[in-house]
Amino acid sequence: MTIKQARLTALTMTSLLTIISGCSGSNSGGGNTAANNSGTGNKPAASQAAGGSTGFNLWLGWTATINNDSLVQKYWREEEPGVDVKLEATQGDAMTALNLKINTGGFEDAAIFSRNETVKSAMRRSKQVLPVEQYFDMPDKYPGLAAIPKQYLELMKDEDGHIWSIPTWFDQNPEQPWPGWASQGWFVRTDVLEKTGMTTADLSTLDGVEDFLKKATEQKDASGKTLLPMSFLMDTNDSLGWSDENAVLTAFGVSTGGNGIQKQGDQFLFAYDNPNYKAAYQWMNKLYREKLIDPEVVTNKGEQYIEKNKSGRVALNVGSFWNINATAWETLDGPTEPGWFYEVIPFPKVAGVEKLGINQVTNPNPGYDVYISQKTKNLEAILKFLDYSLQPKPEQQQVMSEGPAGKYWDWVDQPLGKWKFTDETYKTARNSGDAAQKSKVTPELYMTSSYSNQWYPWWNTEDGGKAGAAKTIQFTEAIGKMGTIRVAEPYDLIEVKQGGVWEKYSLELENIRKEYRAKLLMAGDDAKFEAEWNGFQEALEKRGHWSEVKAEWLSRYEEETNAGS
């Protein structure tokens, strides 16, 4: 099998329309002066001595509450694997932080980022990271690294055979992948629904939803304020492939998952070209003008959105339940707070739409990459930790998140069955819903491990804490059966052409999407909406070179298909 064929078979997925930040500072080839002057340059990592330290600094490519003396980190340091892992979180936008870090000397030891072609390109061009391919062929020393499915590694090789990161958060069994969390849907407060005299069956159509939203404006929250009928989070860090508006687009038959492309026969339909993309925003604009959507929806920060939902201000949400924040119900034992009453409903039927869009693609391939700095003096500690984290055990993600069985949790009856927390102090902090308290016990670094369809911890917990924890599982299982998720197809894997228009204009396309989603939503009347829509189309073409991007993608698809045939 050729690499091209393996690429098609492996179902690797790279987002065409993702959040991409310009990395011009990393493109000059200057890199880290100290590293370049050391004579190591981009030589294979074998040419450098592995550091003998028992600790290292791991930079997280996301915002997090850090406590480097957490119980799980103390276990890593004092027991297994005997490595002191000090974490550093990103502040603000991850891509901006990466550019700044690269242009000011690079990170200290290792960095973990959600898989992203732009991050990969920026890291390589910086000349500040080590190639790591040799460590996957040392089963005696690094059995965990050697157990990574070879098809994932083959896809990561550059033209010289080098691999520039250690992949993590992949399916241990790519032929039988775990289906994943499904979180994008429509969520109604059943207590509010009951007060309006309606049932979930009444919300099966857009007309029914609108009737409910109008009646919800007649209801008050606990403080006496009028309810916000509908809301969602317009996160500045989201993307076409992951945004709350996608739950509306899904109902209108627009596919945003994967590359934001759906195949229709032998043709491909890009999300922005789907006429129902416009229809979905027309509907949202109609609701906004009728004051049926939170008037602050465009400016709400994540914390504000969470607080509004937790305090019971919102009657119906669309989007990911993670943005509502699962602690709204997971910290409850019963109907004592508004969060208890959230219930997922089927996507409402839209006239003329025969099939729901796809908003999530099940992808067994690595979701994260760990990059190792050329200037690290702690290479052996990094490799030792990752070899431990990547042991191919079905429960390994649980081990990395909560420690090994018998420490703070244990099996109820048998391995790979039900489990529960056994340390009450740990359990209380872990399930408190308070980020600072949780950080005292675990940094939740499950993404440094891998996962398996054989056993998923949060679907097998006997006591995830409060009774409300079961609702999260119920939500994801229900959404997963609604027809909005599919397994990755070969066309999901088309890679960015370095230096091509895809790479060049992806950031601008995302900027345009975010700019015009707000303008479309808030347009004052139909004429203004039409003007903003025309402006959106013009911006896509002039600023985003949309036709060129699509043509390049189609050309790349033909190349990949022909190479694999």
Coordinates of C-alpha atoms in Angstrom, one line a residue:
M1 CA 0.0 0.0 0.0
T2 CA 1.3 3.4 -0.9
I3 CA 1.4 6.3 1.5
K4 CA -1.2 8.0 -0.6
Q5 CA -3.4 4.9 -0.3
A6 CA -2.7 4.7 3.4
R7 CA -3.7 8.4 3.7
L8 CA -7.1 7.6 2.1
T9 CA -7.6 4.5 4.2
A10 CA -6.5 6.0 7.5
L11 CA -9.2 8.7 7.3
T12 CA -7.1 11.5 8.5
M13 CA -9.1 14.7 8.9
T14 CA -7.7 18.2 8.4
S15 CA -10.1 21.2 8.7
L16 CA -10.3 23.4 5.6
L17 CA -12.1 26.2 7.3
T18 CA -10.5 26.3 10.7
I19 CA -9.2 29.0 13.0
I20 CA -5.8 29.9 11.5
S21 CA -3.5 32.6 12.6
G22 CA -0.8 34.1 10.4
C23 CA 2.6 32.8 11.2
S24 CA 4.6 35.3 9.2
G25 CA 7.2 35.6 11.9
S26 CA 7.9 31.9 11.7
N27 CA 8.2 31.8 7.9
S28 CA 11.5 33.7 7.7
G29 CA 13.5 30.7 8.5
G30 CA 15.4 32.5 11.3
G31 CA 14.1 30.3 14.1
N32 CA 15.8 30.3 17.4
T33 CA 19.3 31.8 17.2
A34 CA 20.7 29.7 20.0
A35 CA 19.4 26.5 18.5
N36 CA 20.7 27.4 15.1
N37 CA 24.1 28.4 16.3
S38 CA 24.4 25.2 18.3
G39 CA 25.0 23.3 15.1
T40 CA 21.9 21.1 15.6
G41 CA 19.6 22.9 13.2
N42 CA 17.1 20.4 11.9
K43 CA 19.2 17.3 12.4
P44 CA 17.4 14.3 13.6
A45 CA 16.9 14.1 17.4
A46 CA 19.4 11.2 17.5
S47 CA 22.2 13.6 17.1
Q48 CA 21.4 15.2 20.5
A49 CA 21.9 13.7 23.9
A50 CA 18.7 13.0 25.9
G51 CA 18.6 15.1 29.0
G52 CA 18.8 13.3 32.3
S53 CA 16.4 15.4 34.3
T54 CA 13.4 13.9 36.0
G55 CA 11.1 16.8 35.1
F56 CA 10.1 19.1 32.2
N57 CA 7.8 22.0 31.4
L58 CA 4.8 21.3 29.2
W59 CA 3.1 24.2 27.5
L60 CA -0.6 23.7 26.9
G61 CA -2.0 25.3 23.8
W62 CA -5.2 26.3 25.6
T63 CA -6.4 28.2 28.6
A64 CA -6.5 26.3 31.8
T65 CA -6.5 26.7 35.6
I66 CA -3.1 25.4 36.7
N67 CA -2.0 24.0 40.0
N68 CA 1.4 22.2 39.6
D69 CA 1.1 20.5 42.9
S70 CA -2.1 18.6 42.0
L71 CA -2.5 15.1 43.4
V72 CA -2.2 13.4 40.0
Q73 CA 1.0 15.4 39.2
K74 CA 2.4 14.4 42.6
Y75 CA 1.7 10.8 41.7
W76 CA 3.6 11.2 38.4
R77 CA 6.5 12.8 40.2
E78 CA 6.7 10.5 43.3
E79 CA 5.5 7.1 41.9
E80 CA 4.9 6.5 38.3
P81 CA 6.4 7.3 35.8
G82 CA 8.8 9.3 38.1
V83 CA 8.6 12.5 36.1
D84 CA 7.8 16.0 37.4
V85 CA 5.5 17.6 34.9
K86 CA 5.2 21.4 35.3
L87 CA 2.3 22.9 33.2
E88 CA 2.1 26.3 31.6
A89 CA -1.3 27.4 30.2
T90 CA -1.9 29.7 27.2
Q91 CA -3.4 33.1 27.8
G92 CA -5.9 34.3 25.2
D93 CA -5.9 33.1 21.6
A94 CA -3.7 30.0 21.1
M95 CA -2.4 31.0 17.7
T96 CA -1.4 34.5 18.7
A97 CA 0.4 33.0 21.7
L98 CA 2.2 30.5 19.5
N99 CA 3.4 33.2 17.2
L100 CA 4.6 35.3 20.1
K101 CA 6.4 32.3 21.7
I102 CA 8.1 31.4 18.4
N103 CA 9.2 34.9 17.7
T104 CA 10.7 35.4 21.3
G105 CA 12.8 32.3 21.5
G106 CA 10.4 29.4 21.6
F107 CA 9.0 27.2 24.4
E108 CA 11.3 25.6 27.0
D109 CA 10.8 21.9 26.8
A110 CA 7.6 20.6 25.2
A111 CA 4.2 21.9 23.9
I112 CA 1.0 20.2 23.3
F113 CA -1.5 21.6 20.8
S114 CA -4.8 20.4 19.3
R115 CA -3.9 19.1 15.8
N116 CA -3.8 21.9 13.3
E117 CA -2.0 22.2 10.0
T118 CA -1.0 25.8 10.7
V119 CA 0.5 24.9 14.1
K120 CA 2.4 22.1 12.4
S121 CA 3.7 24.4 9.6
A122 CA 4.7 27.1 12.1
M123 CA 6.6 24.7 14.3
R124 CA 8.5 23.2 11.3
R125 CA 9.3 26.6 9.8
S126 CA 10.5 27.9 13.2
K127 CA 13.4 25.4 13.2
Q128 CA 12.9 25.2 16.9
V129 CA 11.6 21.7 17.3
L130 CA 13.2 18.2 17.2
P131 CA 12.3 15.5 14.7
V132 CA 11.2 12.4 16.7
E133 CA 10.7 9.5 14.3
Q134 CA 13.5 7.4 15.8
Y135 CA 11.7 7.0 19.1
F136 CA 8.8 5.1 17.6
D137 CA 11.2 2.3 16.7
M138 CA 12.5 1.5 20.2
P139 CA 10.1 -1.0 21.7
D140 CA 12.5 -2.1 24.4
K141 CA 13.0 1.4 25.7
Y142 CA 9.8 3.1 24.7
P143 CA 7.1 0.4 24.2
G144 CA 4.3 3.0 24.6
L145 CA 5.6 5.1 21.7
A146 CA 6.3 1.9 19.6
A147 CA 2.6 0.9 20.0
I148 CA 1.3 3.9 18.2
P149 CA -0.5 2.6 15.1
K150 CA 1.9 2.9 12.2
Q151 CA -0.7 4.3 9.8
Y152 CA -0.9 7.4 11.9
L153 CA 2.9 7.8 11.8
E154 CA 3.1 7.2 8.1
L155 CA 0.8 10.2 7.5
M156 CA 3.0 12.4 9.6
K157 CA 6.2 11.9 7.7
D158 CA 7.6 14.8 5.7
E159 CA 9.4 14.5 2.4
D160 CA 12.6 13.5 4.2
G161 CA 10.9 10.9 6.4
H162 CA 11.0 13.1 9.5
I163 CA 8.2 13.3 12.0
W164 CA 8.0 16.5 14.0
S165 CA 5.7 15.7 16.8
I166 CA 4.5 12.9 19.0
P167 CA 0.9 12.2 18.3
T168 CA -1.6 11.8 21.1
W169 CA -5.4 11.4 21.6
F170 CA -5.9 8.8 18.9
D171 CA -8.0 5.7 18.7
Q172 CA -6.0 2.6 19.7
N173 CA -8.1 0.6 17.2
P174 CA -8.5 2.7 14.1
E175 CA -10.5 -0.1 12.3
Q176 CA -13.1 0.0 15.1
P177 CA -13.1 3.6 16.3
W178 CA -14.9 4.9 19.4
P179 CA -17.8 7.1 18.1
G180 CA -16.9 10.1 20.3
W181 CA -18.8 12.7 22.2
A182 CA -21.7 14.3 20.4
S183 CA -22.6 17.7 21.9
Q184 CA -24.1 20.0 19.3
G185 CA -27.9 20.1 19.6
W186 CA -31.0 21.9 20.8
F187 CA -31.6 22.1 24.5
V188 CA -34.8 23.2 26.2
R189 CA -35.6 23.9 29.9
T190 CA -38.5 21.5 30.6
D191 CA -39.6 23.5 33.6
V192 CA -40.1 26.5 31.3
L193 CA -41.7 24.4 28.7
E194 CA -44.2 23.1 31.2
K195 CA -45.1 26.6 32.3
T196 CA -45.9 27.5 28.7
G197 CA -48.3 24.6 28.5
M198 CA -46.2 23.0 25.7
T199 CA -44.4 19.6 25.3
T200 CA -41.2 18.6 23.6
A201 CA -43.4 17.2 20.8
D202 CA -44.5 20.7 20.1
L203 CA -40.9 21.7 19.3
S204 CA -40.5 19.3 16.4
T205 CA -40.8 22.1 13.8
L206 CA -39.4 25.7 13.5
D207 CA -42.9 27.0 13.9
G208 CA -43.3 25.1 17.1
V209 CA -40.0 26.4 18.4
E210 CA -41.0 30.0 17.6
D211 CA -44.3 29.6 19.4
F212 CA -42.4 28.4 22.5
L213 CA -39.9 31.2 22.3
K214 CA -42.7 33.8 22.2
K215 CA -44.4 32.2 25.2
A216 CA -41.1 32.0 27.1
T217 CA -40.9 35.8 27.0
E218 CA -43.9 35.8 29.4
Q219 CA -41.9 33.8 32.0
K220 CA -39.6 35.2 34.7
D221 CA -36.5 33.8 36.3
A222 CA -35.9 33.4 40.0
S223 CA -35.0 37.1 40.4
G224 CA -38.1 38.3 38.5
K225 CA -36.3 39.1 35.2
T226 CA -37.9 38.2 31.9
L227 CA -36.4 35.1 30.4
L228 CA -34.1 35.2 27.4
P229 CA -36.0 32.9 25.0
M230 CA -33.1 31.6 23.0
S231 CA -29.3 31.9 23.2
F232 CA -26.0 30.4 22.0
L233 CA -22.3 31.3 22.4
M234 CA -20.6 33.2 19.5
D235 CA -17.1 32.3 20.7
T236 CA -14.4 34.4 19.1
N237 CA -12.1 31.3 19.2
D238 CA -14.6 29.0 17.4
S239 CA -14.5 27.9 13.7
L240 CA -16.9 26.8 11.0
G241 CA -16.2 23.3 12.1
W242 CA -17.1 24.0 15.7
S243 CA -19.5 26.8 16.6
D244 CA -22.9 27.0 18.3
E245 CA -24.6 28.3 15.2
N246 CA -23.8 25.0 13.6
A247 CA -26.7 23.4 15.5
V248 CA -29.0 25.8 13.5
L249 CA -27.2 25.2 10.3
T250 CA -27.5 21.4 10.9
A251 CA -31.3 21.7 11.1
F252 CA -31.2 23.6 7.8
G253 CA -29.2 20.7 6.1
V254 CA -25.9 22.5 6.0
S255 CA -22.8 20.3 6.7
T256 CA -20.1 22.0 8.8
G257 CA -18.3 19.0 10.2
G258 CA -14.9 17.9 8.9
N259 CA -13.9 20.3 6.1
G260 CA -17.3 22.0 5.9
I261 CA -17.9 20.0 2.7
Q262 CA -20.6 17.5 1.8
K263 CA -20.5 15.1 -1.1
Q264 CA -23.5 15.0 -3.4
G265 CA -23.1 12.3 -6.0
D266 CA -19.9 13.1 -7.7
Q267 CA -20.0 16.8 -6.7
F268 CA -19.0 18.6 -3.6
L269 CA -21.0 21.3 -1.9
F270 CA -19.1 23.8 0.3
A271 CA -20.9 25.1 3.3
Y272 CA -20.8 28.8 2.3
D273 CA -22.3 27.8 -1.1
N274 CA -25.2 25.9 0.3
P275 CA -28.3 28.1 -0.1
N276 CA -29.5 27.0 3.3
Y277 CA -26.5 28.6 4.9
K278 CA -28.2 31.9 4.0
A279 CA -31.7 30.6 5.0
A280 CA -30.4 29.6 8.5
Y281 CA -29.0 33.1 9.2
Q282 CA -32.2 34.6 7.8
W283 CA -34.2 32.7 10.4
M284 CA -31.8 33.7 13.2
N285 CA -32.0 37.3 12.1
K286 CA -35.8 37.1 12.1
L287 CA -35.7 35.8 15.7
Y288 CA -33.2 38.5 16.7
R289 CA -35.3 41.3 15.3
E290 CA -38.3 39.9 17.2
K291 CA -36.3 39.9 20.4
L292 CA -36.5 36.1 20.7
I293 CA -32.7 35.8 20.9
D294 CA -30.5 37.2 23.7
P295 CA -29.8 40.8 22.6
E296 CA -26.2 40.3 24.0
V297 CA -25.6 37.1 22.0
V298 CA -22.9 38.8 19.8
T299 CA -20.9 40.2 22.8
N300 CA -21.4 37.6 25.4
K301 CA -18.1 36.1 26.8
G302 CA -18.0 32.5 27.7
E303 CA -18.2 33.3 31.5
Q304 CA -21.3 35.5 30.9
Y305 CA -23.0 32.8 28.8
I306 CA -22.3 30.2 31.5
E307 CA -23.6 32.4 34.3
K308 CA -26.8 33.2 32.4
N309 CA -27.5 29.5 31.9
K310 CA -26.6 28.5 35.4
S311 CA -28.8 31.2 36.9
G312 CA -31.8 30.2 34.8
R313 CA -32.0 33.2 32.5
V314 CA -32.3 31.1 29.2
A315 CA -35.2 29.0 28.1
L316 CA -33.7 27.3 25.0
N317 CA -30.1 26.9 23.8
V318 CA -28.6 25.8 20.5
G319 CA -25.0 24.6 20.1
S320 CA -22.7 22.5 22.2
F321 CA -23.8 21.6 25.7
W322 CA -20.1 22.0 26.8
N323 CA -20.6 25.8 26.2
I324 CA -23.7 25.8 28.4
N325 CA -21.3 24.1 30.8
A326 CA -22.1 20.6 32.0
T327 CA -21.5 21.7 35.6
A328 CA -24.9 23.4 35.4
W329 CA -26.5 19.9 35.9
E330 CA -23.5 17.6 36.8
T331 CA -23.2 19.3 40.3
L332 CA -26.9 18.6 41.1
D333 CA -28.6 15.7 42.8
G334 CA -32.1 16.7 41.8
P335 CA -34.3 19.5 40.6
T336 CA -32.9 22.2 42.9
E337 CA -31.4 24.5 40.2
P338 CA -32.4 25.5 36.6
G339 CA -29.6 23.3 35.1
W340 CA -31.4 20.2 36.2
F341 CA -34.2 20.8 33.7
Y342 CA -32.2 20.9 30.5
E343 CA -33.3 18.3 28.0
V344 CA -32.0 17.6 24.5
I345 CA -34.7 17.6 21.8
P346 CA -34.5 16.4 18.1
F347 CA -33.4 18.9 15.6
P348 CA -36.6 20.7 14.5
K349 CA -37.8 20.0 11.0
V350 CA -37.3 22.8 8.4
A351 CA -39.6 23.0 5.4
G352 CA -37.8 21.8 2.3
V353 CA -34.9 20.1 4.2
E354 CA -35.0 16.4 3.7
K355 CA -31.7 15.5 5.5
L356 CA -29.9 17.0 8.4
G357 CA -26.4 18.4 7.9
I358 CA -23.3 16.8 9.4
N359 CA -21.8 18.7 12.2
Q360 CA -19.3 16.2 13.5
V361 CA -17.0 13.6 11.8
T362 CA -15.8 10.6 13.8
N363 CA -12.0 10.6 13.3
P364 CA -9.8 8.0 14.9
N365 CA -6.6 9.9 14.0
P366 CA -4.5 11.9 16.5
G367 CA -6.3 14.9 17.9
Y368 CA -3.2 16.5 19.6
D369 CA 0.5 16.8 18.9
V370 CA 3.4 17.2 21.4
Y371 CA 6.3 19.2 20.0
I372 CA 9.7 19.0 21.6
S373 CA 12.0 22.0 21.7
Q374 CA 15.5 21.8 20.3
K375 CA 16.8 23.6 23.4
T376 CA 15.3 21.2 25.9
K377 CA 17.7 19.7 28.5
N378 CA 15.0 17.3 29.6
L379 CA 14.4 15.1 26.5
E380 CA 14.6 11.8 28.4
A381 CA 12.0 13.0 30.9
I382 CA 9.6 14.1 28.1
L383 CA 10.0 10.7 26.3
K384 CA 9.6 8.8 29.5
F385 CA 6.4 10.6 30.4
L386 CA 4.8 10.2 26.9
D387 CA 5.8 6.6 26.8
Y388 CA 3.9 6.2 30.0
S389 CA 0.9 8.2 28.9
L390 CA 0.6 6.3 25.6
Q391 CA 0.5 2.8 26.9
P392 CA -2.1 1.0 24.8
K393 CA -4.5 0.2 27.6
P394 CA -8.3 0.8 27.2
E395 CA -8.4 2.6 30.5
Q396 CA -5.3 4.8 29.9
Q397 CA -7.2 8.0 29.4
Q398 CA -8.7 7.5 32.8
V399 CA -5.3 6.8 34.3
M400 CA -3.9 10.0 32.9
S401 CA -6.9 12.0 34.1
E402 CA -7.4 10.5 37.6
G403 CA -4.4 8.3 38.4
P404 CA -4.2 4.5 38.3
A405 CA -6.9 2.2 39.5
G406 CA -6.7 1.8 43.3
K407 CA -5.3 5.3 43.9
Y408 CA -8.3 7.7 43.8
W409 CA -10.7 5.5 42.0
D410 CA -11.2 1.7 41.4
W411 CA -13.2 -0.8 39.6
V412 CA -16.6 -1.7 41.1
D413 CA -16.5 -5.3 40.2
Q414 CA -14.1 -6.1 37.4
P415 CA -11.6 -4.3 35.2
L416 CA -13.2 -2.5 32.2
G417 CA -16.5 -2.5 34.0
K418 CA -18.1 0.1 36.2
W419 CA -15.9 2.3 38.3
K420 CA -16.2 4.8 41.1
F421 CA -14.1 7.3 43.1
T422 CA -12.8 5.8 46.3
D423 CA -11.1 8.8 47.8
E424 CA -13.8 11.2 49.2
T425 CA -11.5 14.2 49.4
Y426 CA -10.4 13.7 45.7
K427 CA -14.0 13.1 44.6
T428 CA -15.3 16.2 46.3
A429 CA -12.8 18.5 44.7
R430 CA -13.0 16.7 41.4
N431 CA -16.8 17.1 41.1
S432 CA -17.1 20.5 42.8
G433 CA -17.7 22.4 39.5
D434 CA -15.0 24.8 40.7
A435 CA -12.0 24.9 38.3
A436 CA -9.6 26.0 41.1
Q437 CA -10.7 23.0 43.3
K438 CA -10.5 20.6 40.5
S439 CA -7.0 21.8 39.6
K440 CA -5.9 20.8 43.1
V441 CA -6.5 17.1 42.3
T442 CA -6.0 16.8 38.6
P443 CA -4.9 18.7 35.5
E444 CA -7.1 16.4 33.4
L445 CA -4.4 15.6 30.8
Y446 CA -6.4 12.8 29.2
M447 CA -5.3 14.2 25.8
T448 CA -1.8 13.1 26.4
S449 CA -3.1 9.5 26.1
S450 CA -5.2 7.5 23.6
Y451 CA -8.6 6.0 23.8
S452 CA -10.4 2.8 22.9
N453 CA -13.8 1.6 21.9
Q454 CA -13.4 -1.2 24.5
W455 CA -14.0 1.1 27.4
Y456 CA -14.9 4.8 27.9
P457 CA -14.7 6.0 31.5
W458 CA -17.5 8.6 31.6
W459 CA -20.0 6.2 30.1
N460 CA -19.1 3.6 32.7
T461 CA -19.0 5.5 36.0
E462 CA -21.1 4.2 38.8
D463 CA -20.8 7.5 40.6
G464 CA -19.5 10.5 38.6
G465 CA -20.5 12.4 41.7
K466 CA -24.0 13.9 41.7
A467 CA -27.0 12.4 40.0
G468 CA -26.9 15.1 37.3
A469 CA -23.7 13.6 35.9
A470 CA -25.7 10.9 34.2
K471 CA -27.5 13.7 32.1
T472 CA -24.3 14.4 30.2
I473 CA -24.1 10.8 29.0
Q474 CA -27.8 10.8 28.1
F475 CA -27.4 14.0 26.1
T476 CA -24.4 12.7 24.1
E477 CA -26.0 9.3 23.4
A478 CA -29.2 10.9 22.2
I479 CA -27.5 13.4 19.9
G480 CA -25.3 10.6 18.5
K481 CA -28.4 8.9 17.2
M482 CA -29.9 11.9 15.4
G483 CA -28.0 11.5 12.1
T484 CA -25.7 14.5 12.4
I485 CA -22.5 12.5 12.8
R486 CA -20.6 10.3 10.3
V487 CA -17.3 8.5 10.1
A488 CA -14.6 10.4 8.2
E489 CA -14.4 9.9 4.4
P490 CA -11.3 10.2 2.2
Y491 CA -12.2 13.7 1.1
D492 CA -12.0 14.8 4.8
L493 CA -8.2 14.2 4.8
I494 CA -7.1 16.5 2.0
E495 CA -4.0 18.3 3.4
V496 CA -3.1 22.0 3.1
K497 CA -0.7 22.7 0.3
Q498 CA 2.2 24.6 1.9
G499 CA 2.4 28.0 0.3
G500 CA -0.9 27.5 -1.5
V501 CA -4.1 29.7 -1.4
W502 CA -5.7 27.4 1.1
E503 CA -3.0 28.1 3.7
K504 CA -2.7 31.7 2.7
Y505 CA -6.4 32.7 3.0
S506 CA -7.8 30.3 5.6
L507 CA -7.4 32.9 8.4
E508 CA -9.1 35.6 6.3
L509 CA -11.9 33.3 5.5
E510 CA -12.5 32.7 9.2
N511 CA -12.3 36.4 9.9
I512 CA -14.9 37.0 7.2
R513 CA -17.2 34.3 8.6
K514 CA -17.0 35.8 12.1
E515 CA -17.5 39.4 10.9
Y516 CA -20.5 38.6 8.8
R517 CA -22.3 36.2 11.1
A518 CA -22.7 39.1 13.5
K519 CA -23.8 41.5 10.7
L520 CA -26.3 38.9 9.3
L521 CA -27.7 38.2 12.7
M522 CA -28.2 41.9 13.7
A523 CA -29.4 43.2 10.3
G524 CA -32.2 45.7 11.0
D525 CA -34.6 44.5 8.2
D526 CA -34.8 42.3 5.2
A527 CA -33.2 44.8 2.9
K528 CA -30.2 45.3 5.2
F529 CA -29.9 41.5 5.6
E530 CA -29.7 41.1 1.8
A531 CA -27.1 43.9 1.6
E532 CA -25.0 42.1 4.3
W533 CA -25.3 38.8 2.6
N534 CA -24.1 40.3 -0.7
G535 CA -21.2 41.9 1.3
F536 CA -20.4 38.5 2.7
Q537 CA -20.3 36.9 -0.7
E538 CA -18.1 39.7 -2.1
A539 CA -15.8 39.5 0.9
L540 CA -15.4 35.7 0.5
E541 CA -14.3 36.3 -3.1
K542 CA -12.2 39.4 -2.9
R543 CA -10.6 39.0 0.6
G544 CA -10.8 35.3 1.0
H545 CA -10.2 34.2 -2.7
W546 CA -13.0 31.7 -2.2
S547 CA -13.1 30.4 -5.8
E548 CA -9.3 29.9 -5.8
V549 CA -9.4 28.0 -2.4
K550 CA -12.1 25.7 -3.7
A551 CA -10.3 25.1 -6.9
E552 CA -7.1 24.2 -5.1
W553 CA -9.0 21.9 -2.8
L554 CA -10.6 20.1 -5.7
S555 CA -7.3 19.8 -7.5
R556 CA -5.7 18.4 -4.3
Y557 CA -8.6 15.9 -4.0
E558 CA -8.0 14.8 -7.6
E559 CA -4.3 14.4 -7.0
E560 CA -4.9 12.3 -3.8
T561 CA -7.6 10.2 -5.5
N562 CA -5.5 9.5 -8.6
A563 CA -2.4 8.7 -6.5
G564 CA -4.3 6.2 -4.4
S565 CA -6.0 4.4 -7.2

